[in-house]
CSV table of C-alpha atoms and ligand atoms in Angstrom, one decimal:
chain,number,residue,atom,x,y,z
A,3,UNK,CA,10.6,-21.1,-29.0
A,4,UNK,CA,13.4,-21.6,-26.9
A,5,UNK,CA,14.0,-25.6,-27.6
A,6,UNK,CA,12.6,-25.1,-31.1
A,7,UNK,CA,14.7,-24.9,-33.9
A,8,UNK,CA,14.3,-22.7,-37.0
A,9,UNK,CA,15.3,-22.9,-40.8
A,10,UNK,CA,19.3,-20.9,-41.7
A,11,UNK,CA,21.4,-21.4,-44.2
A,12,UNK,CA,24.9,-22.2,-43.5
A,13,UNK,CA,27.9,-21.6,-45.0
A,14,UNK,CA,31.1,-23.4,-44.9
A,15,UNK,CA,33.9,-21.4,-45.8
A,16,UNK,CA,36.4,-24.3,-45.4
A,17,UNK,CA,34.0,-26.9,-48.1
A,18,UNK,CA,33.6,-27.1,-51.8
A,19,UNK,CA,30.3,-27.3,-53.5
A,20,UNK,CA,28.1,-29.0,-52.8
A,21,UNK,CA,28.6,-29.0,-49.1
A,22,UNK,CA,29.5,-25.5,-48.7
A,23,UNK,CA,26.1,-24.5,-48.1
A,24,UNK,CA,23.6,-26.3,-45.9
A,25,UNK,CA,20.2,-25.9,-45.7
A,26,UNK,CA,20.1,-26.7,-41.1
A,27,UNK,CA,18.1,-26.2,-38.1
A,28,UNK,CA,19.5,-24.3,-35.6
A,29,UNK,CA,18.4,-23.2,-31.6
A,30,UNK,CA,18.4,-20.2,-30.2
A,31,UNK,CA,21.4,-21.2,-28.2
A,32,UNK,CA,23.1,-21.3,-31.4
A,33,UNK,CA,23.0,-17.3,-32.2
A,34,UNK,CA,25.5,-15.2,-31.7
A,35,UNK,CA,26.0,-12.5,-29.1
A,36,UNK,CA,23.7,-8.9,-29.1
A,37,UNK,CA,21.3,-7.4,-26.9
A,38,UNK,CA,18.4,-7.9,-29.3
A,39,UNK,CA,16.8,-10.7,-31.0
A,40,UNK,CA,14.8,-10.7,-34.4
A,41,UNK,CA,12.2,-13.3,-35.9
A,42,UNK,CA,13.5,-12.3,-39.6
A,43,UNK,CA,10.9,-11.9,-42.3
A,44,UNK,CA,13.2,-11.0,-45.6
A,45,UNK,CA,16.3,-10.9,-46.7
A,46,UNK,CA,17.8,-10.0,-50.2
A,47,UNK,CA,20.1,-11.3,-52.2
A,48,UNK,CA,23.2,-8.8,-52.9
A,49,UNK,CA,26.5,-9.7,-55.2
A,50,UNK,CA,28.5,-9.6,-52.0
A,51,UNK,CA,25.6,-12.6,-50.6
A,52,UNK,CA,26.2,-14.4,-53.9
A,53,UNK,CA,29.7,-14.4,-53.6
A,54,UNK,CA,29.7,-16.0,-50.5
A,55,UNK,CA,27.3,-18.8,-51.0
A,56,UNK,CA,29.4,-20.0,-54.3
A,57,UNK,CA,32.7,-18.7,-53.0
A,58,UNK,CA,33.5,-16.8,-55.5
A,59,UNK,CA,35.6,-14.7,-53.7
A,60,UNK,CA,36.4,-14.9,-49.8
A,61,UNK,CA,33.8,-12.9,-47.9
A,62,UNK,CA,33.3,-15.1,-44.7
A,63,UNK,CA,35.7,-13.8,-41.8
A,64,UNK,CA,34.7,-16.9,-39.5
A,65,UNK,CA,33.5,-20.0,-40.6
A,66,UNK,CA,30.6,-21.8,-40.7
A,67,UNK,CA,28.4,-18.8,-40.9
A,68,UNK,CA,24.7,-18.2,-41.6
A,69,UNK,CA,24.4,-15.9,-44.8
A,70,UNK,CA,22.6,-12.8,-45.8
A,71,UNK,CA,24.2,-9.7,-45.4
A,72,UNK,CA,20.5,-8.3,-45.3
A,73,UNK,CA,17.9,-8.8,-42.6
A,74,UNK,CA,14.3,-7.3,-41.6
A,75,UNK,CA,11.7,-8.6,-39.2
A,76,UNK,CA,10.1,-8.0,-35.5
A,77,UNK,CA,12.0,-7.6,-32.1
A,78,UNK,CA,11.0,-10.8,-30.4
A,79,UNK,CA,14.1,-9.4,-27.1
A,80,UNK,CA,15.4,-6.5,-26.6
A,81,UNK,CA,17.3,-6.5,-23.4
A,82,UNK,CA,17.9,-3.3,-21.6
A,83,UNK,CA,17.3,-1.2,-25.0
A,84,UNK,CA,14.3,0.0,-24.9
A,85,UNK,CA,13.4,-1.6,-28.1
A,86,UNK,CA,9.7,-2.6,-27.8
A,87,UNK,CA,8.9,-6.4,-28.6
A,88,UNK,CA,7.1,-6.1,-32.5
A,89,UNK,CA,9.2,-3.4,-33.8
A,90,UNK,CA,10.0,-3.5,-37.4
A,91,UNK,CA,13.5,-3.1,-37.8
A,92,UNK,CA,16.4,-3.7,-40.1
A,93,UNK,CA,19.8,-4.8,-40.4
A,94,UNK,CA,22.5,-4.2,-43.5
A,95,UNK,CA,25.9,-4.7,-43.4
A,96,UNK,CA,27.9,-4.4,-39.9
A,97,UNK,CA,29.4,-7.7,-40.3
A,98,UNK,CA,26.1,-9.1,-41.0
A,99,UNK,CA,27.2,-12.5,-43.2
A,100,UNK,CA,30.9,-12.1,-42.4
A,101,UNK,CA,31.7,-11.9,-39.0
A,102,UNK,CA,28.2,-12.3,-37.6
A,103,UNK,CA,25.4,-15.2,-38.5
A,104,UNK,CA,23.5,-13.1,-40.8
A,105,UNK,CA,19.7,-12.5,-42.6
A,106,UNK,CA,19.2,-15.9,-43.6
A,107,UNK,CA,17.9,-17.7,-40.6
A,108,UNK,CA,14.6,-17.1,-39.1
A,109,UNK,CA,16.0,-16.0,-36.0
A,110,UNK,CA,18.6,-13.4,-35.4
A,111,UNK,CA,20.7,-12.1,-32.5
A,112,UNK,CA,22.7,-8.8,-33.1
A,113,UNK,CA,24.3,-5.9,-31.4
A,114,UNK,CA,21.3,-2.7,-30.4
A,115,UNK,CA,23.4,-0.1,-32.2
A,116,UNK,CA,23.3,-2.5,-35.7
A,117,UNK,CA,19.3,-2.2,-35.5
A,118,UNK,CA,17.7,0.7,-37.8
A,119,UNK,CA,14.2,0.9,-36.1
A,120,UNK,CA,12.0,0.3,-39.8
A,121,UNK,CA,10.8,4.3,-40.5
A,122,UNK,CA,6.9,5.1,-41.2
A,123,UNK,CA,6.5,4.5,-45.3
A,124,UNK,CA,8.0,1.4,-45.5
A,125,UNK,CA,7.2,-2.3,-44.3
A,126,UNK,CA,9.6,-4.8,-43.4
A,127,UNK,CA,9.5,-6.0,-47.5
A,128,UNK,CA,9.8,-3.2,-48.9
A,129,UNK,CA,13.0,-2.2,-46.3
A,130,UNK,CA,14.7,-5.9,-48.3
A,131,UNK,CA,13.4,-4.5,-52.1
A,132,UNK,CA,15.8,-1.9,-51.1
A,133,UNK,CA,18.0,-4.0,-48.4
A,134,UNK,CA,22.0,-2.9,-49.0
A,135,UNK,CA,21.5,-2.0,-52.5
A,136,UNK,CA,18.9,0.7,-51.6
A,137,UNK,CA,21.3,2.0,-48.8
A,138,UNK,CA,24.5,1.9,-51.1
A,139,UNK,CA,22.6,3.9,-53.8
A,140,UNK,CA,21.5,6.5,-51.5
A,141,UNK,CA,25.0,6.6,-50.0
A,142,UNK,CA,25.8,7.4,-53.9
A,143,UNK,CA,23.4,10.2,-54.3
A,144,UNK,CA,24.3,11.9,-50.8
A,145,UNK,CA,27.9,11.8,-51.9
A,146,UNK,CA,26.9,12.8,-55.5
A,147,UNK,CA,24.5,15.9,-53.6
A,148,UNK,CA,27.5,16.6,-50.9
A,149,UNK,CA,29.9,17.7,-53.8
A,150,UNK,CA,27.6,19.7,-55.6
A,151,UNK,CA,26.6,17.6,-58.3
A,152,UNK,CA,24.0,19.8,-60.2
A,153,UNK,CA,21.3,18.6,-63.1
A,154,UNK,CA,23.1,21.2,-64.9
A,155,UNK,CA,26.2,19.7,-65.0
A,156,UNK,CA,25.1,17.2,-67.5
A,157,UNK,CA,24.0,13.3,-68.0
A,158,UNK,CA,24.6,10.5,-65.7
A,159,UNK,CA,25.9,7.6,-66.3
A,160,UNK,CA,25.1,4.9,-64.4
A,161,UNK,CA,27.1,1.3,-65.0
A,162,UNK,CA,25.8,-2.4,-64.5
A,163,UNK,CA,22.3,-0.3,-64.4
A,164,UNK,CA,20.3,-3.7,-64.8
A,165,UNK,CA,21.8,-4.4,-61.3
A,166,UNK,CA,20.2,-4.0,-57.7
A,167,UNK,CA,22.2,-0.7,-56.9
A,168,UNK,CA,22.5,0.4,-60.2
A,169,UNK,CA,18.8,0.1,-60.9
A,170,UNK,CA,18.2,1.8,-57.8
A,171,UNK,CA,20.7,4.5,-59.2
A,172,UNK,CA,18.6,4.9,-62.2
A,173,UNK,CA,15.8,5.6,-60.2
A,174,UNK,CA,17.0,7.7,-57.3
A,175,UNK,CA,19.0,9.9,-59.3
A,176,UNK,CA,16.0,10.4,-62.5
A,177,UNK,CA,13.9,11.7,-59.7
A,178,UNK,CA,15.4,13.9,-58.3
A,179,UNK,CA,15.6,15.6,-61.9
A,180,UNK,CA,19.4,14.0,-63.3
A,181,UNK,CA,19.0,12.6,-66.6
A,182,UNK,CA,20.0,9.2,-66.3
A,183,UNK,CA,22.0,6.7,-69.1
A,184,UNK,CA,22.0,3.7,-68.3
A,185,UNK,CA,24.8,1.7,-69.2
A,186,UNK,CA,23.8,-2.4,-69.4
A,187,UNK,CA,25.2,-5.9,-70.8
A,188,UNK,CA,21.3,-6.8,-71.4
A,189,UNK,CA,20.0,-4.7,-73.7
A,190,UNK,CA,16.9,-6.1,-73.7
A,191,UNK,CA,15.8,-4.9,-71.1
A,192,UNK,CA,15.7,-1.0,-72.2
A,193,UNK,CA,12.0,-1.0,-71.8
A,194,UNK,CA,12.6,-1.6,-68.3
A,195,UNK,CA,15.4,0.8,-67.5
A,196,UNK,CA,13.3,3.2,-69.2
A,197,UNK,CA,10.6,3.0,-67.1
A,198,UNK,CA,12.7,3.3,-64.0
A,199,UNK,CA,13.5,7.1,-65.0
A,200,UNK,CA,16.6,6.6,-67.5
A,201,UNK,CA,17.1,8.8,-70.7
A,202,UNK,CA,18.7,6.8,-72.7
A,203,UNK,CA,19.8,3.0,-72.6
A,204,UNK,CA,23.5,2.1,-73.9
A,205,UNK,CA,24.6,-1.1,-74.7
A,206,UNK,CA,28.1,-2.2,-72.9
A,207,UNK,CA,28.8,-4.5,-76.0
A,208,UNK,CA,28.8,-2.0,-78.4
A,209,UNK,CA,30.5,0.7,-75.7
A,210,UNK,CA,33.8,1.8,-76.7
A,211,UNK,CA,34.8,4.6,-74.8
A,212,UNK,CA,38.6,6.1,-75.8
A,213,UNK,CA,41.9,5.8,-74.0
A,214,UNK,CA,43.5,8.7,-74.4
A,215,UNK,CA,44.3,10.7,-70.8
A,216,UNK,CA,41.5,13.1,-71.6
A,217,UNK,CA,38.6,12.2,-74.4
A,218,UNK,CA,35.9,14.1,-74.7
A,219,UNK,CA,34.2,15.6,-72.2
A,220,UNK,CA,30.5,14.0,-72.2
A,221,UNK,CA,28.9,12.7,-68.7
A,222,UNK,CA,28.2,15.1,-66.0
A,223,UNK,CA,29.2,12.5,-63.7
A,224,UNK,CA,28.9,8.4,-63.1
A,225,UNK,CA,27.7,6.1,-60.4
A,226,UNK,CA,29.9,3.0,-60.9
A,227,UNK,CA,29.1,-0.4,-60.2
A,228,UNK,CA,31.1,-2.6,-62.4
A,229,UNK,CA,34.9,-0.8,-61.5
A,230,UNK,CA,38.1,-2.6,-63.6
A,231,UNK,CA,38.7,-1.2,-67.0
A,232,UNK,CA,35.3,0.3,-67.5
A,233,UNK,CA,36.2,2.9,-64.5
A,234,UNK,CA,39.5,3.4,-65.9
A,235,UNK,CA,38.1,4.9,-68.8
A,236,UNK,CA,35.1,6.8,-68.0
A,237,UNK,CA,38.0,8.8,-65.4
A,238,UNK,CA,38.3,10.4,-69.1
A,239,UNK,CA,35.3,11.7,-70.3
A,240,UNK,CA,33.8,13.5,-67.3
A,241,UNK,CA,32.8,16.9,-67.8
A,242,UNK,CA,34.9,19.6,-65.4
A,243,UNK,CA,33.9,19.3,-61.8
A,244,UNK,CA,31.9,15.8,-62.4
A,245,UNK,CA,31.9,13.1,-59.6
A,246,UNK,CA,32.3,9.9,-60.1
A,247,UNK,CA,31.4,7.3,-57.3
A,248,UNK,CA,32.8,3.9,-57.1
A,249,UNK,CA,30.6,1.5,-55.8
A,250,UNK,CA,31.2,-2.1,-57.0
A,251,UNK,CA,33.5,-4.3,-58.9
A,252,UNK,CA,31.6,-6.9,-61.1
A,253,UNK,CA,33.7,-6.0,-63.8
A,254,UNK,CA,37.0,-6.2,-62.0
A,255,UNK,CA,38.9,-4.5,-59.0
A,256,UNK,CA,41.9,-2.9,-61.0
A,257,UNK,CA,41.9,0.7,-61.6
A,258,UNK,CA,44.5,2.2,-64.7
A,259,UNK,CA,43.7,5.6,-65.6
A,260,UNK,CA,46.4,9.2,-65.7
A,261,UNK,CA,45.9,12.1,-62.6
A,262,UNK,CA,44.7,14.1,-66.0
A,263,UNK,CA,40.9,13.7,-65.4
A,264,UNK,CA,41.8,15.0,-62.1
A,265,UNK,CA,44.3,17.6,-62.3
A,266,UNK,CA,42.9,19.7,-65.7
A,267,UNK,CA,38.8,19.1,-65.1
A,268,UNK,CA,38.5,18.9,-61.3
A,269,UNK,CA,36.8,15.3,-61.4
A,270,UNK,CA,36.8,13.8,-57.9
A,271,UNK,CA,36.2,10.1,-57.6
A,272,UNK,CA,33.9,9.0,-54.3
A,273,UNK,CA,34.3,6.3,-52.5
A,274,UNK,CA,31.0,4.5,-50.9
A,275,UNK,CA,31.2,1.1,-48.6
A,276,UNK,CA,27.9,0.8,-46.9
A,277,UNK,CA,29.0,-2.0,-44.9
A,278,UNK,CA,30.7,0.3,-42.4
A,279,UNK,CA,28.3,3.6,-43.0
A,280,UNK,CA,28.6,5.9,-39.9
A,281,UNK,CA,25.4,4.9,-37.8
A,282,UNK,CA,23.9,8.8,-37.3
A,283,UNK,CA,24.1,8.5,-41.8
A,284,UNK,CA,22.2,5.0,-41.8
A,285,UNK,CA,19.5,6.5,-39.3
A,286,UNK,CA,19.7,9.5,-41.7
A,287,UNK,CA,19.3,7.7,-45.3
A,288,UNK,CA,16.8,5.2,-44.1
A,289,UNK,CA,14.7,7.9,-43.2
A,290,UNK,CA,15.1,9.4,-46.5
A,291,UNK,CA,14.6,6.1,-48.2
A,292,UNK,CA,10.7,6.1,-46.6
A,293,UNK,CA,10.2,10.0,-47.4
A,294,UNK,CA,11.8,12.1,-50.2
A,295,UNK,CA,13.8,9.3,-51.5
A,296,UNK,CA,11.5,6.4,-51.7
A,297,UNK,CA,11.4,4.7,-55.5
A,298,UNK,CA,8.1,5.2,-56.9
A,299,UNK,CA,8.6,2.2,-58.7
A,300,UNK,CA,9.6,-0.3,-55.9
A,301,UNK,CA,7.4,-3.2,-57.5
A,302,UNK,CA,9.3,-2.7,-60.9
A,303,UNK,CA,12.5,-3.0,-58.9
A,304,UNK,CA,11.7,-6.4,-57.2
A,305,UNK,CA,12.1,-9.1,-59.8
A,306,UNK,CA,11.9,-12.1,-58.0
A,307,UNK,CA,11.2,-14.0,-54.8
A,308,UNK,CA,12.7,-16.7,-53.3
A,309,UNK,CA,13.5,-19.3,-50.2
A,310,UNK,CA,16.6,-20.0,-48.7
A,311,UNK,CA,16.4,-23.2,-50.8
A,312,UNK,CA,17.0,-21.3,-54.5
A,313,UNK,CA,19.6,-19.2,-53.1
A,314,UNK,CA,22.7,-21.5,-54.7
A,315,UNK,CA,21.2,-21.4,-58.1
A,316,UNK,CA,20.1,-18.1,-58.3
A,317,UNK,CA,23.7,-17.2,-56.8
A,318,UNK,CA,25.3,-18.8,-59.2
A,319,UNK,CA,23.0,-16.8,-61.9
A,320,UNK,CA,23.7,-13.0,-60.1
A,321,UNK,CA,27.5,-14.3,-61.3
A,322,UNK,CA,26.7,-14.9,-64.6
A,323,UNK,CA,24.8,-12.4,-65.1
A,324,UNK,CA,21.9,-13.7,-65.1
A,325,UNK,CA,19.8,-11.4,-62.6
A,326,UNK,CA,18.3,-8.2,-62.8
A,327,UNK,CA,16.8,-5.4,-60.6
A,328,UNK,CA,16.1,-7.3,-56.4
A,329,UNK,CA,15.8,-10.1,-55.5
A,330,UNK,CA,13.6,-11.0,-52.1
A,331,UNK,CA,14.2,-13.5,-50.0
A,332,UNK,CA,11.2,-14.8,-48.1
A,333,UNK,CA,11.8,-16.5,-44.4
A,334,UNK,CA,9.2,-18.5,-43.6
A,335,UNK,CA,9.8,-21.2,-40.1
A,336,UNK,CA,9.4,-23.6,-42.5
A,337,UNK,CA,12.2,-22.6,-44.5
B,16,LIG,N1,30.5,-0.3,-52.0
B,16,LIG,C1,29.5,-0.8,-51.4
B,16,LIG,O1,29.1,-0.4,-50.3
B,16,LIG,C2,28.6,-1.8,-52.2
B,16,LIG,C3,27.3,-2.1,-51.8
B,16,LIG,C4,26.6,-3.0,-52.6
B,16,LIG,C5,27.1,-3.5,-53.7
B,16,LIG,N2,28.4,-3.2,-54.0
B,16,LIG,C6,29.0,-3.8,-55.3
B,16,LIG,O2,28.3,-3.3,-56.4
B,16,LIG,C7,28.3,-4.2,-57.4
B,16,LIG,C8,26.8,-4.5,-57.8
B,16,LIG,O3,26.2,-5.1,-56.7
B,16,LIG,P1,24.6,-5.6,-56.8
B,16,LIG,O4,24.3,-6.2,-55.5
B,16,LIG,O5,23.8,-4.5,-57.5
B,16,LIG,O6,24.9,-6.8,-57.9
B,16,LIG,P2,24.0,-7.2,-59.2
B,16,LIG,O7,22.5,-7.0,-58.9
B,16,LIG,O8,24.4,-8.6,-59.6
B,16,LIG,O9,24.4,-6.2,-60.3
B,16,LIG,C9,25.6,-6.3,-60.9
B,16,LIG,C10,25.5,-5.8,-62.3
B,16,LIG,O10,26.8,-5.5,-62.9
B,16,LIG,C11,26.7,-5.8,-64.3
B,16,LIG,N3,27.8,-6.8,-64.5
B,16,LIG,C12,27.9,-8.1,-64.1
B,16,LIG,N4,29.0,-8.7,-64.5
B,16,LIG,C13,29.7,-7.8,-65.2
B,16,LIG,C14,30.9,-7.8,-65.9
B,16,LIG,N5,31.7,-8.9,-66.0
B,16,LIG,N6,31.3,-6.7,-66.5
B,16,LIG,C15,30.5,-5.6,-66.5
B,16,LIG,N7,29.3,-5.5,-65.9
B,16,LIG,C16,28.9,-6.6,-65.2
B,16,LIG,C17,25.4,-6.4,-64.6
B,16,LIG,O11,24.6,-5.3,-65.1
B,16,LIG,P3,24.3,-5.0,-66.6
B,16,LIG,O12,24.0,-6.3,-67.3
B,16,LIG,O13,23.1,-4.0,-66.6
B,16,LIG,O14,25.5,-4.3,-67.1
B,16,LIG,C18,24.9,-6.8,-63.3
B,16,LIG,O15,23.5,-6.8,-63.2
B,16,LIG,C19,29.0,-5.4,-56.9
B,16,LIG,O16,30.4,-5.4,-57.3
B,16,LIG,C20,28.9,-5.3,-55.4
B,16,LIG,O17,30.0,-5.9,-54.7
B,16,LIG,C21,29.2,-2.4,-53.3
């Protein structure tokens, strides 16, 4: 391999469309520094991924960069670490697609302590169904479960649920007993939702939750993925002692609500970035995403699969909307 070249997708922070992204070859000489080299097999497609490849918003720290802040394959090096050559392992986050040439290249070089050795129960595809999004949902739940959210308390609510992490939301939290409403733009696709564990299916058109300081009292908590005004107002209508976590910000970054929520019912609003997640709680959630916490439904969760060829267009349809549940993304040396 070492004066082949392999496939990546590049990205030029610096370009407009249509040569901000470039479909290359790159060598081996090319990848950036770490102890251990991959020969990646998926990647997934996140929001963050999508807003980077259109530039949408500024996400590249260092410019041109391969994308994919998602990344699973085989050790093909290892170094010093002990790492045996064919391991599956992982890669979410750490600067993955932002500082560091990310998931989608054939070929990638990283840091040992980035690498979360692939646990028994899941293969390297089924790590990327569940790629950041699985991660950040599970980050959601152990925050949720860390402040004593109890079944008890009430309904969930879970936002943008058509999306990766808040379909993953739907179906973390509906099996391990919550009863789940979905909260989604498309409607159409209760069936769906449905079958991934929630209760009940609302639709965010006709959603018109009040604005007083305090309204009434309803969810038991909310897992959050759409942020701006929507977050603003569901602060009001958590039960006493609900959590919310705030995850995302498809709907906007703003937050306006009053300290009521907070001051008279005891709601607590959690924060969750998986980007930087501690490494002992990656290790940790990983191995709860093969075991206790591993979707049932994975192959209802994956939606679609695609090369590092579609990734503009279907980008540019996570923006608008357009997406649901995960999207794959298959690395083949071909490209
Ligand atoms: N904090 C973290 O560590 C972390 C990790 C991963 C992702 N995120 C954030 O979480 C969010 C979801 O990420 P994802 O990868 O799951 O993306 P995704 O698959 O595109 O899901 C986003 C969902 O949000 C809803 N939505 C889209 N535009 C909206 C709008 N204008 N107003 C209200 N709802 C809208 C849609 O769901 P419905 O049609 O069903 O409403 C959409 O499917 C993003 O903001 C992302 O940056 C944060």
């Amino acid at each position: 391999m070492s004066s082949e070249t392999f496939p990546a997708l590049m990205i030029h922070e610096d370009r407009l469309a249509p040569g901000r992204v470039e479909l290359c070859r790159l060598s081996r000489a090319e990848l950036m520094d770490g102890e251990v080299e991959i020969a990646v097999e998926y990647s997934s497609l996140n929001y963050k991924d999508a807003l980077a490849i259109t530039g949408g918003a500024r996400i590249l720290r260092h410019s041109p960069l391969v994308g994919g802040i998602d990344a699973a394959g085989r050790v093909v090096e290892s170094g010093q670490t002990g790492l045996p050559v064919g391991t599956p392992v992982l890669v979410t986050g750490c600067g993955l697609g932002e500082l560091h040439h990310g998931g989608y290249a054939a070929r990638l070089r990283v840091p040992a302590d980035w690498i979360i050795p692939i646990p028994e129960g899941l293969d390297t595809r089924e790590a990327m169904l569940l790629g950041t999004a699985g991660l950040t949902a599970a980050l959601a739940l152990s925050r949720l479960e860390d402040n004593r959210q109890s079944v008890e308390a009430g309904p969930m609510l879970v936002t943008g649920a058509s999306g990766g992490v808040g379909a993953l939301a739907v179906s973390l939290l509906a099996a391990r007993g919550f009863e789940v409403v979905a909260l989604t733009g498309k409607p159409e696709l209760t069936d769906w939702l449905m079958g991934l564990g929630a209760s009940r299916v609302l639709d965010r058109a006709a959603f018109r939750p009040g604005r007083r300081p305090l309204e009434k009292a309803q969810w038991g908590g909310v897992v959050d993925t759409v942020g701006g005004e929507l977050l603003g107002t569901l602060t009001r209508g958590v039960r006493p002692w609900g959590n919310i976590v705030s995850i995302g910000l498809a709907g906007g970054a703003d937050l306006h609500t009053t300290v009521m929520p907070f001051i008279l019912r005891g709601v607590s609003l959690l924060g969750v970035t998986s980007a930087n997640c501690p490494r002992d709680q990656r290790l940790h959630l990983w191995q709860r995403l093969a075991s206790d916490l591993r979707p049932s439904d994975l192959a209802a969760l994956h939606t679609r699969t695609v090369g590092l060829a579609e990734l503009v267009e279907v980008s540019e349809q996570m923006l608008g909307g357009r997406t649901y549940g995960r999207t794959l993304v298959e690395i083949t040396a071909s490209g």
